[in-house]
mmCIF file of C-alpha atoms and ligand atoms in Angstrom:
data_model
loop_
_atom_site.group_PDB
_atom_site.id
_atom_site.type_symbol
_atom_site.label_atom_id
_atom_site.label_comp_id
_atom_site.label_asym_id
_atom_site.label_seq_id
_atom_site.Cartn_x
_atom_site.Cartn_y
_atom_site.Cartn_z
ATOM 1 C CA MET A 1 -85.265 -62.620 17.225
ATOM 2 C CA SER A 2 -85.043 -59.682 19.644
ATOM 3 C CA ALA A 3 -86.141 -60.262 23.211
ATOM 4 C CA LYS A 4 -89.261 -58.375 24.302
ATOM 5 C CA VAL A 5 -88.147 -58.350 27.930
ATOM 6 C CA VAL A 6 -84.667 -57.380 29.140
ATOM 7 C CA VAL A 7 -83.670 -58.055 32.743
ATOM 8 C CA VAL A 8 -80.728 -56.051 34.101
ATOM 9 C CA GLY A 9 -79.670 -57.634 37.351
ATOM 10 C CA SER A 10 -78.066 -60.292 39.492
ATOM 11 C CA LEU A 11 -77.166 -63.958 39.179
ATOM 12 C CA ASN A 12 -76.385 -65.883 42.373
ATOM 13 C CA MET A 13 -75.704 -69.466 43.284
ATOM 14 C CA ASP A 14 -78.041 -70.226 46.187
ATOM 15 C CA LEU A 15 -76.649 -72.418 48.982
ATOM 16 C CA VAL A 16 -79.788 -73.482 50.816
ATOM 17 C CA ALA A 17 -80.065 -75.050 54.278
ATOM 18 C CA ARG A 18 -83.429 -76.181 55.616
ATOM 19 C CA ALA A 19 -83.920 -76.297 59.384
ATOM 20 C CA GLN A 20 -86.889 -76.418 61.729
ATOM 21 C CA ARG A 21 -86.313 -72.791 62.641
ATOM 22 C CA LEU A 22 -83.941 -69.936 61.775
ATOM 23 C CA PRO A 23 -80.855 -69.702 64.052
ATOM 24 C CA ARG A 24 -80.528 -66.924 66.609
ATOM 25 C CA ALA A 25 -77.365 -64.755 66.775
ATOM 26 C CA GLY A 26 -74.460 -66.842 68.008
ATOM 27 C CA GLU A 27 -76.371 -70.124 67.779
ATOM 28 C CA THR A 28 -75.353 -73.323 65.957
ATOM 29 C CA LEU A 29 -78.360 -75.281 64.801
ATOM 30 C CA PRO A 30 -78.617 -78.750 63.246
ATOM 31 C CA GLY A 31 -80.407 -78.559 59.892
ATOM 32 C CA ASP A 32 -82.486 -81.035 57.870
ATOM 33 C CA SER A 33 -81.144 -80.726 54.305
ATOM 34 C CA PHE A 34 -78.839 -78.791 51.994
ATOM 35 C CA PHE A 35 -78.950 -78.069 48.268
ATOM 36 C CA THR A 36 -77.316 -75.764 45.729
ATOM 37 C CA VAL A 37 -79.466 -74.182 43.000
ATOM 38 C CA PRO A 38 -79.215 -71.258 40.560
ATOM 39 C CA GLY A 39 -80.827 -68.072 41.826
ATOM 40 C CA GLY A 40 -80.348 -64.324 42.039
ATOM 41 C CA LYS A 41 -83.300 -61.982 41.691
ATOM 42 C CA GLY A 42 -82.426 -60.910 38.154
ATOM 43 C CA ALA A 43 -81.776 -64.419 36.850
ATOM 44 C CA ASN A 44 -84.887 -65.778 38.591
ATOM 45 C CA GLN A 45 -87.015 -63.118 36.934
ATOM 46 C CA ALA A 46 -85.485 -63.851 33.534
ATOM 47 C CA VAL A 47 -86.165 -67.591 33.945
ATOM 48 C CA ALA A 48 -89.733 -66.828 35.004
ATOM 49 C CA VAL A 49 -90.324 -64.732 31.866
ATOM 50 C CA ALA A 50 -88.902 -67.496 29.656
ATOM 51 C CA ARG A 51 -90.837 -70.350 31.294
ATOM 52 C CA LEU A 52 -94.053 -68.346 31.188
ATOM 53 C CA GLY A 53 -93.948 -67.625 27.481
ATOM 54 C CA GLY A 54 -92.010 -64.372 27.024
ATOM 55 C CA SER A 55 -88.820 -63.812 25.040
ATOM 56 C CA VAL A 56 -86.140 -62.469 27.360
ATOM 57 C CA ALA A 57 -82.497 -61.386 27.487
ATOM 58 C CA MET A 58 -80.391 -60.966 30.605
ATOM 59 C CA ILE A 59 -77.704 -58.335 31.172
ATOM 60 C CA GLY A 60 -75.482 -59.225 34.121
ATOM 61 C CA ASN A 61 -72.171 -60.584 35.373
ATOM 62 C CA VAL A 62 -70.872 -63.858 36.717
ATOM 63 C CA GLY A 63 -67.414 -64.672 38.086
ATOM 64 C CA ASP A 64 -64.837 -66.861 36.326
ATOM 65 C CA ASP A 65 -65.603 -69.893 38.500
ATOM 66 C CA ALA A 66 -67.668 -73.075 38.212
ATOM 67 C CA TYR A 67 -70.731 -71.336 39.650
ATOM 68 C CA GLY A 68 -70.519 -68.757 36.885
ATOM 69 C CA GLN A 69 -70.622 -71.450 34.201
ATOM 70 C CA GLN A 70 -73.549 -73.176 35.908
ATOM 71 C CA LEU A 71 -75.490 -69.915 36.301
ATOM 72 C CA ARG A 72 -75.063 -69.057 32.632
ATOM 73 C CA GLN A 73 -75.996 -72.583 31.571
ATOM 74 C CA ALA A 74 -79.152 -72.468 33.721
ATOM 75 C CA LEU A 75 -80.338 -69.444 31.745
ATOM 76 C CA PHE A 76 -79.274 -70.852 28.400
ATOM 77 C CA VAL A 77 -81.258 -74.087 28.768
ATOM 78 C CA GLU A 78 -84.418 -72.077 29.486
ATOM 79 C CA GLY A 79 -83.989 -70.093 26.284
ATOM 80 C CA VAL A 80 -82.873 -66.863 27.938
ATOM 81 C CA ASP A 81 -80.607 -64.842 25.647
ATOM 82 C CA CYS A 82 -77.473 -64.682 27.818
ATOM 83 C CA ARG A 83 -75.033 -63.182 25.325
ATOM 84 C CA ALA A 84 -74.973 -60.106 27.592
ATOM 85 C CA VAL A 85 -74.007 -62.110 30.676
ATOM 86 C CA ASP A 86 -70.310 -61.276 31.042
ATOM 87 C CA THR A 87 -67.659 -63.231 32.924
ATOM 88 C CA CYS A 88 -65.510 -61.073 35.215
ATOM 89 C CA PRO A 89 -61.912 -62.340 35.449
ATOM 90 C CA GLY A 90 -60.512 -62.940 38.922
ATOM 91 C CA VAL A 91 -63.861 -62.494 40.659
ATOM 92 C CA SER A 92 -66.232 -64.979 42.283
ATOM 93 C CA SER A 93 -69.837 -65.354 41.171
ATOM 94 C CA GLY A 94 -72.626 -63.981 43.349
ATOM 95 C CA VAL A 95 -73.613 -66.318 46.159
ATOM 96 C CA ALA A 96 -76.671 -66.338 48.415
ATOM 97 C CA LEU A 97 -76.622 -68.189 51.743
ATOM 98 C CA ILE A 98 -80.251 -69.068 52.430
ATOM 99 C CA THR A 99 -81.850 -70.680 55.462
ATOM 100 C CA VAL A 100 -85.474 -71.848 55.204
ATOM 101 C CA ASP A 101 -87.472 -72.866 58.283
ATOM 102 C CA ALA A 102 -90.344 -75.324 58.719
ATOM 103 C CA ALA A 103 -92.848 -72.488 58.305
ATOM 104 C CA SER A 104 -91.302 -71.734 54.866
ATOM 105 C CA GLN A 105 -89.827 -68.404 56.015
ATOM 106 C CA ASN A 106 -86.306 -67.628 54.854
ATOM 107 C CA CYS A 107 -83.371 -65.388 55.635
ATOM 108 C CA ILE A 108 -80.719 -64.615 53.035
ATOM 109 C CA VAL A 109 -77.149 -63.262 53.075
ATOM 110 C CA ILE A 110 -75.793 -62.194 49.671
ATOM 111 C CA ILE A 111 -72.179 -61.906 48.565
ATOM 112 C CA PRO A 112 -72.364 -59.892 45.323
ATOM 113 C CA GLY A 113 -69.205 -61.141 43.552
ATOM 114 C CA GLY A 114 -69.481 -60.288 39.847
ATOM 115 C CA ASN A 115 -72.892 -58.649 40.351
ATOM 116 C CA GLY A 116 -71.101 -55.824 42.150
ATOM 117 C CA LEU A 117 -69.070 -55.076 39.006
ATOM 118 C CA LEU A 118 -72.029 -54.472 36.691
ATOM 119 C CA THR A 119 -71.437 -50.846 35.707
ATOM 120 C CA PRO A 120 -73.579 -48.472 33.637
ATOM 121 C CA GLN A 121 -70.931 -48.819 30.904
ATOM 122 C CA SER A 122 -71.328 -52.590 30.872
ATOM 123 C CA VAL A 123 -75.093 -52.246 30.392
ATOM 124 C CA GLN A 124 -74.587 -49.547 27.762
ATOM 125 C CA ARG A 125 -72.559 -52.010 25.674
ATOM 126 C CA PHE A 126 -75.818 -53.895 25.166
ATOM 127 C CA ASP A 127 -77.942 -50.861 24.409
ATOM 128 C CA ALA A 128 -79.277 -52.598 21.291
ATOM 129 C CA LEU A 129 -81.055 -55.074 23.569
ATOM 130 C CA LEU A 130 -82.674 -52.228 25.512
ATOM 131 C CA GLN A 131 -83.668 -50.509 22.276
ATOM 132 C CA ALA A 132 -85.360 -53.651 20.957
ATOM 133 C CA ALA A 133 -87.211 -54.484 24.190
ATOM 134 C CA GLU A 134 -90.770 -53.655 25.190
ATOM 135 C CA VAL A 135 -90.227 -54.136 28.929
ATOM 136 C CA ILE A 136 -87.100 -53.543 31.043
ATOM 137 C CA ILE A 137 -86.856 -54.996 34.558
ATOM 138 C CA CYS A 138 -84.414 -53.974 37.318
ATOM 139 C CA GLN A 139 -83.904 -55.000 40.951
ATOM 140 C CA LEU A 140 -81.418 -53.790 43.582
ATOM 141 C CA GLU A 141 -78.765 -56.541 43.712
ATOM 142 C CA VAL A 142 -76.427 -54.677 41.335
ATOM 143 C CA PRO A 143 -74.782 -51.268 41.925
ATOM 144 C CA THR A 144 -77.099 -48.327 42.499
ATOM 145 C CA GLU A 145 -75.604 -46.250 39.689
ATOM 146 C CA THR A 146 -76.292 -49.071 37.240
ATOM 147 C CA VAL A 147 -79.946 -49.297 38.249
ATOM 148 C CA ALA A 148 -80.237 -45.504 38.010
ATOM 149 C CA TRP A 149 -78.701 -45.465 34.533
ATOM 150 C CA THR A 150 -80.887 -48.312 33.275
ATOM 151 C CA LEU A 151 -84.126 -46.783 34.590
ATOM 152 C CA ALA A 152 -83.266 -43.446 32.963
ATOM 153 C CA ARG A 153 -82.327 -45.129 29.679
ATOM 154 C CA GLY A 154 -85.536 -47.148 29.718
ATOM 155 C CA ARG A 155 -87.563 -43.968 30.176
ATOM 156 C CA GLU A 156 -85.579 -42.197 27.413
ATOM 157 C CA LEU A 157 -86.324 -45.084 25.027
ATOM 158 C CA GLY A 158 -90.031 -45.064 25.947
ATOM 159 C CA LYS A 159 -90.023 -48.630 27.292
ATOM 160 C CA GLN A 160 -92.218 -50.035 30.055
ATOM 161 C CA VAL A 161 -89.914 -49.973 33.067
ATOM 162 C CA ILE A 162 -90.491 -52.282 36.039
ATOM 163 C CA LEU A 163 -88.492 -51.809 39.246
ATOM 164 C CA ASN A 164 -88.606 -54.552 41.852
ATOM 165 C CA PRO A 165 -86.919 -52.636 44.709
ATOM 166 C CA ALA A 166 -85.438 -55.718 46.353
ATOM 167 C CA PRO A 167 -83.645 -55.919 48.647
ATOM 168 C CA ALA A 168 -84.651 -52.477 49.949
ATOM 169 C CA THR A 169 -83.049 -51.046 53.042
ATOM 170 C CA GLY A 170 -84.274 -47.469 52.862
ATOM 171 C CA PRO A 171 -85.750 -44.777 50.612
ATOM 172 C CA LEU A 172 -84.934 -44.744 46.887
ATOM 173 C CA PRO A 173 -83.182 -41.756 45.265
ATOM 174 C CA ALA A 174 -85.920 -39.217 44.525
ATOM 175 C CA ASP A 175 -85.071 -38.948 40.830
ATOM 176 C CA TRP A 176 -85.692 -42.656 40.180
ATOM 177 C CA PHE A 177 -89.455 -42.649 40.616
ATOM 178 C CA ALA A 178 -90.317 -40.695 37.479
ATOM 179 C CA ASN A 179 -88.470 -43.317 35.414
ATOM 180 C CA VAL A 180 -90.525 -46.220 36.756
ATOM 181 C CA ASP A 181 -93.817 -47.337 35.211
ATOM 182 C CA TYR A 182 -94.418 -50.175 37.667
ATOM 183 C CA LEU A 183 -92.830 -50.122 41.114
ATOM 184 C CA ALA A 184 -93.328 -53.589 42.601
ATOM 185 C CA PRO A 185 -92.235 -53.948 46.254
ATOM 186 C CA ASN A 186 -93.357 -56.506 48.844
ATOM 187 C CA GLU A 187 -94.715 -55.345 52.225
ATOM 188 C CA SER A 188 -91.360 -54.731 53.909
ATOM 189 C CA GLU A 189 -89.889 -53.045 50.836
ATOM 190 C CA ALA A 190 -92.973 -50.824 50.521
ATOM 191 C CA GLU A 191 -92.478 -49.825 54.149
ATOM 192 C CA ALA A 192 -88.760 -49.106 53.658
ATOM 193 C CA LEU A 193 -89.510 -46.951 50.612
ATOM 194 C CA SER A 194 -92.588 -45.108 51.871
ATOM 195 C CA GLY A 195 -92.000 -44.934 55.627
ATOM 196 C CA ILE A 196 -95.505 -46.394 56.134
ATOM 197 C CA ALA A 197 -95.727 -49.740 57.969
ATOM 198 C CA VAL A 198 -97.626 -52.158 55.709
ATOM 199 C CA THR A 199 -99.727 -54.489 57.840
ATOM 200 C CA ASP A 200 -103.004 -54.782 55.910
ATOM 201 C CA LEU A 201 -104.746 -53.635 52.744
ATOM 202 C CA GLY A 202 -105.451 -50.149 54.116
ATOM 203 C CA SER A 203 -101.832 -49.464 55.016
ATOM 204 C CA ALA A 204 -100.703 -50.994 51.696
ATOM 205 C CA ARG A 205 -102.987 -48.552 49.883
ATOM 206 C CA ARG A 206 -101.539 -45.613 51.833
ATOM 207 C CA ALA A 207 -97.986 -46.778 51.109
ATOM 208 C CA GLY A 208 -98.823 -47.198 47.420
ATOM 209 C CA GLU A 209 -100.342 -43.730 47.247
ATOM 210 C CA ARG A 210 -97.261 -42.293 48.949
ATOM 211 C CA LEU A 211 -94.980 -43.989 46.400
ATOM 212 C CA ARG A 212 -97.102 -42.582 43.595
ATOM 213 C CA GLN A 213 -96.844 -39.105 45.145
ATOM 214 C CA LEU A 214 -93.069 -39.575 45.001
ATOM 215 C CA GLY A 215 -93.418 -40.088 41.242
ATOM 216 C CA ALA A 216 -93.868 -43.805 40.497
ATOM 217 C CA GLY A 217 -96.324 -44.390 37.651
ATOM 218 C CA LYS A 218 -98.151 -47.372 39.169
ATOM 219 C CA VAL A 219 -97.411 -49.392 42.268
ATOM 220 C CA ILE A 220 -98.013 -53.114 42.766
ATOM 221 C CA ILE A 221 -97.471 -54.167 46.391
ATOM 222 C CA THR A 222 -97.214 -57.922 46.822
ATOM 223 C CA LEU A 223 -98.661 -59.073 50.132
ATOM 224 C CA GLY A 224 -97.900 -62.803 50.251
ATOM 225 C CA ALA A 225 -101.026 -64.785 51.148
ATOM 226 C CA GLN A 226 -103.000 -61.498 51.167
ATOM 227 C CA GLY A 227 -102.499 -61.134 47.414
ATOM 228 C CA ALA A 228 -101.410 -57.951 45.669
ATOM 229 C CA LEU A 229 -102.589 -54.362 45.572
ATOM 230 C CA LEU A 230 -102.393 -52.242 42.426
ATOM 231 C CA VAL A 231 -102.393 -48.489 43.076
ATOM 232 C CA THR A 232 -102.810 -46.159 40.091
ATOM 233 C CA ALA A 233 -103.949 -42.607 39.344
ATOM 234 C CA HIS A 234 -107.475 -44.029 39.109
ATOM 235 C CA GLY A 235 -107.571 -45.708 42.515
ATOM 236 C CA HIS A 236 -106.640 -49.138 43.772
ATOM 237 C CA ARG A 237 -107.531 -52.745 43.019
ATOM 238 C CA HIS A 238 -106.959 -55.787 45.208
ATOM 239 C CA PHE A 239 -105.997 -59.135 43.658
ATOM 240 C CA PRO A 240 -106.552 -61.993 46.147
ATOM 241 C CA ALA A 241 -103.870 -64.694 46.111
ATOM 242 C CA PRO A 242 -104.608 -68.308 45.173
ATOM 243 C CA GLN A 243 -104.520 -70.229 48.464
ATOM 244 C CA VAL A 244 -101.753 -72.843 48.635
ATOM 245 C CA GLN A 245 -99.757 -74.708 51.275
ATOM 246 C CA PRO A 246 -96.325 -73.022 51.162
ATOM 247 C CA LEU A 247 -93.125 -75.051 51.305
ATOM 248 C CA ASP A 248 -90.535 -72.394 50.386
ATOM 249 C CA THR A 249 -91.253 -68.767 49.472
ATOM 250 C CA THR A 250 -87.806 -68.130 47.941
ATOM 251 C CA ALA A 251 -88.207 -66.504 44.496
ATOM 252 C CA ALA A 252 -91.997 -66.151 44.813
ATOM 253 C CA GLY A 253 -91.652 -62.411 44.235
ATOM 254 C CA ASP A 254 -89.332 -63.022 41.288
ATOM 255 C CA THR A 255 -91.815 -65.458 39.776
ATOM 256 C CA PHE A 256 -94.568 -62.868 40.150
ATOM 257 C CA ILE A 257 -92.488 -60.147 38.464
ATOM 258 C CA GLY A 258 -91.431 -62.442 35.612
ATOM 259 C CA GLY A 259 -94.978 -63.718 35.147
ATOM 260 C CA PHE A 260 -96.360 -60.175 35.127
ATOM 261 C CA ALA A 261 -93.827 -59.068 32.503
ATOM 262 C CA ALA A 262 -94.423 -62.186 30.403
ATOM 263 C CA GLY A 263 -98.158 -61.501 30.584
ATOM 264 C CA LEU A 264 -97.686 -57.913 29.406
ATOM 265 C CA VAL A 265 -95.572 -58.846 26.385
ATOM 266 C CA ARG A 266 -97.973 -61.674 25.521
ATOM 267 C CA GLY A 267 -100.704 -59.027 25.195
ATOM 268 C CA MET A 268 -102.563 -59.428 28.477
ATOM 269 C CA GLU A 269 -104.125 -56.337 29.979
ATOM 270 C CA GLU A 270 -102.579 -55.185 33.249
ATOM 271 C CA GLY A 271 -104.982 -56.902 35.654
ATOM 272 C CA GLU A 272 -104.821 -60.156 33.725
ATOM 273 C CA ALA A 273 -101.003 -60.020 33.799
ATOM 274 C CA ILE A 274 -101.032 -59.461 37.577
ATOM 275 C CA ALA A 275 -103.348 -62.456 38.114
ATOM 276 C CA PHE A 276 -101.139 -64.539 35.785
ATOM 277 C CA GLY A 277 -98.043 -63.605 37.803
ATOM 278 C CA GLN A 278 -99.882 -64.478 41.019
ATOM 279 C CA ARG A 279 -100.852 -67.927 39.756
ATOM 280 C CA ALA A 280 -97.242 -68.631 38.822
ATOM 281 C CA ALA A 281 -95.966 -67.348 42.191
ATOM 282 C CA ALA A 282 -98.524 -69.443 44.091
ATOM 283 C CA LEU A 283 -97.269 -72.578 42.377
ATOM 284 C CA SER A 284 -93.637 -71.618 43.039
ATOM 285 C CA VAL A 285 -94.116 -71.472 46.823
ATOM 286 C CA THR A 286 -95.218 -75.112 46.867
ATOM 287 C CA ARG A 287 -91.733 -76.131 45.638
ATOM 288 C CA ALA A 288 -88.232 -75.858 47.065
ATOM 289 C CA GLY A 289 -85.483 -73.547 45.821
ATOM 290 C CA ALA A 290 -85.323 -70.507 43.546
ATOM 291 C CA GLN A 291 -85.166 -71.380 39.828
ATOM 292 C CA PRO A 292 -86.322 -75.012 40.259
ATOM 293 C CA SER A 293 -89.564 -73.726 41.808
ATOM 294 C CA ILE A 294 -90.589 -71.498 38.884
ATOM 295 C CA PRO A 295 -93.415 -73.087 36.863
ATOM 296 C CA TYR A 296 -93.719 -73.524 33.095
ATOM 297 C CA LEU A 297 -96.595 -72.076 31.100
ATOM 298 C CA ALA A 298 -98.163 -75.504 30.521
ATOM 299 C CA GLU A 299 -98.562 -75.923 34.279
ATOM 300 C CA LEU A 300 -100.724 -72.787 34.480
ATOM 301 C CA THR A 301 -102.943 -73.500 31.523
ATOM 302 C CA PRO A 302 -106.230 -74.960 32.737
HETATM 303 O O1 RIB B 1 -85.438 -63.527 45.473
HETATM 304 C C1 RIB B 1 -84.781 -64.714 45.767
HETATM 305 C C2 RIB B 1 -83.320 -64.582 45.495
HETATM 306 O O2 RIB B 1 -82.763 -63.643 46.378
HETATM 307 C C3 RIB B 1 -82.520 -65.837 45.705
HETATM 308 O O3 RIB B 1 -82.478 -66.675 44.567
HETATM 309 C C4 RIB B 1 -81.173 -65.314 46.126
HETATM 310 O O4 RIB B 1 -80.164 -65.520 45.186
HETATM 311 C C5 RIB B 1 -81.382 -63.828 46.404
HETATM 312 O O5 RIB B 1 -80.873 -63.064 45.406
#
């Protein structure tokens, strides 16, 4: 069976330290716990789609090390089609060094490893997957030219293209926007892309409108506990977030994106799919780690 969702993106092994607070520059801090779990924005989103009822394939790279085998296996056991996850000889797998504080805030350093070797040509080898998909999802943890190629190919094939511009450090190339149906940044990414500081719903709306002026079809800005804002040609709509006690926000955005995409391919209308993604993300922040925190469909069904 062909996958309805294809994720083109990163796989990382997350090395997670929990501490009461995040260290300052130059400081050594005693922590509370340490664990190693599969992560990476692309792989997290693929796992979220699979656990939430969508068929999904992943296009990406791992290194030829033990982490690479574990990252591939983590996708396989969830039913993600990982035939297009290549192993790069002589290269390490992507790694993310994550610190989470007592207030559930995190900071992350990423070493790309094999993710950095995902070229447009390597995605093109799996063009049949893109052709068979309904939805294509990209993030920014693989090379820029690969994201650009995939967005353009998705548009050419008439697919629904979702770009989660994470991590974002500055404006996107101008020619990307027209190839994106749903641009889905968080507050800081929306600010980096639009130049408008996002501090509340009003500024989120202005940032969303700016991103639409740049050419994005629709914009969904995720606002943490403030919910999400959808900005379209017809106006804007706020989706309040389910209120939960957060433990660890790592992969909350990925869970939202995967849940939204799963909702779309399961036939939900747009607003329903956003609310579905939000419910999944809310549950994920009550649990530790990236992929272990992503809920299964049965947990969301009342
Ligand atoms: O979005 C969360 C993810 O960001 C983590 O799993 C980590 O690997 C980084 O890519």
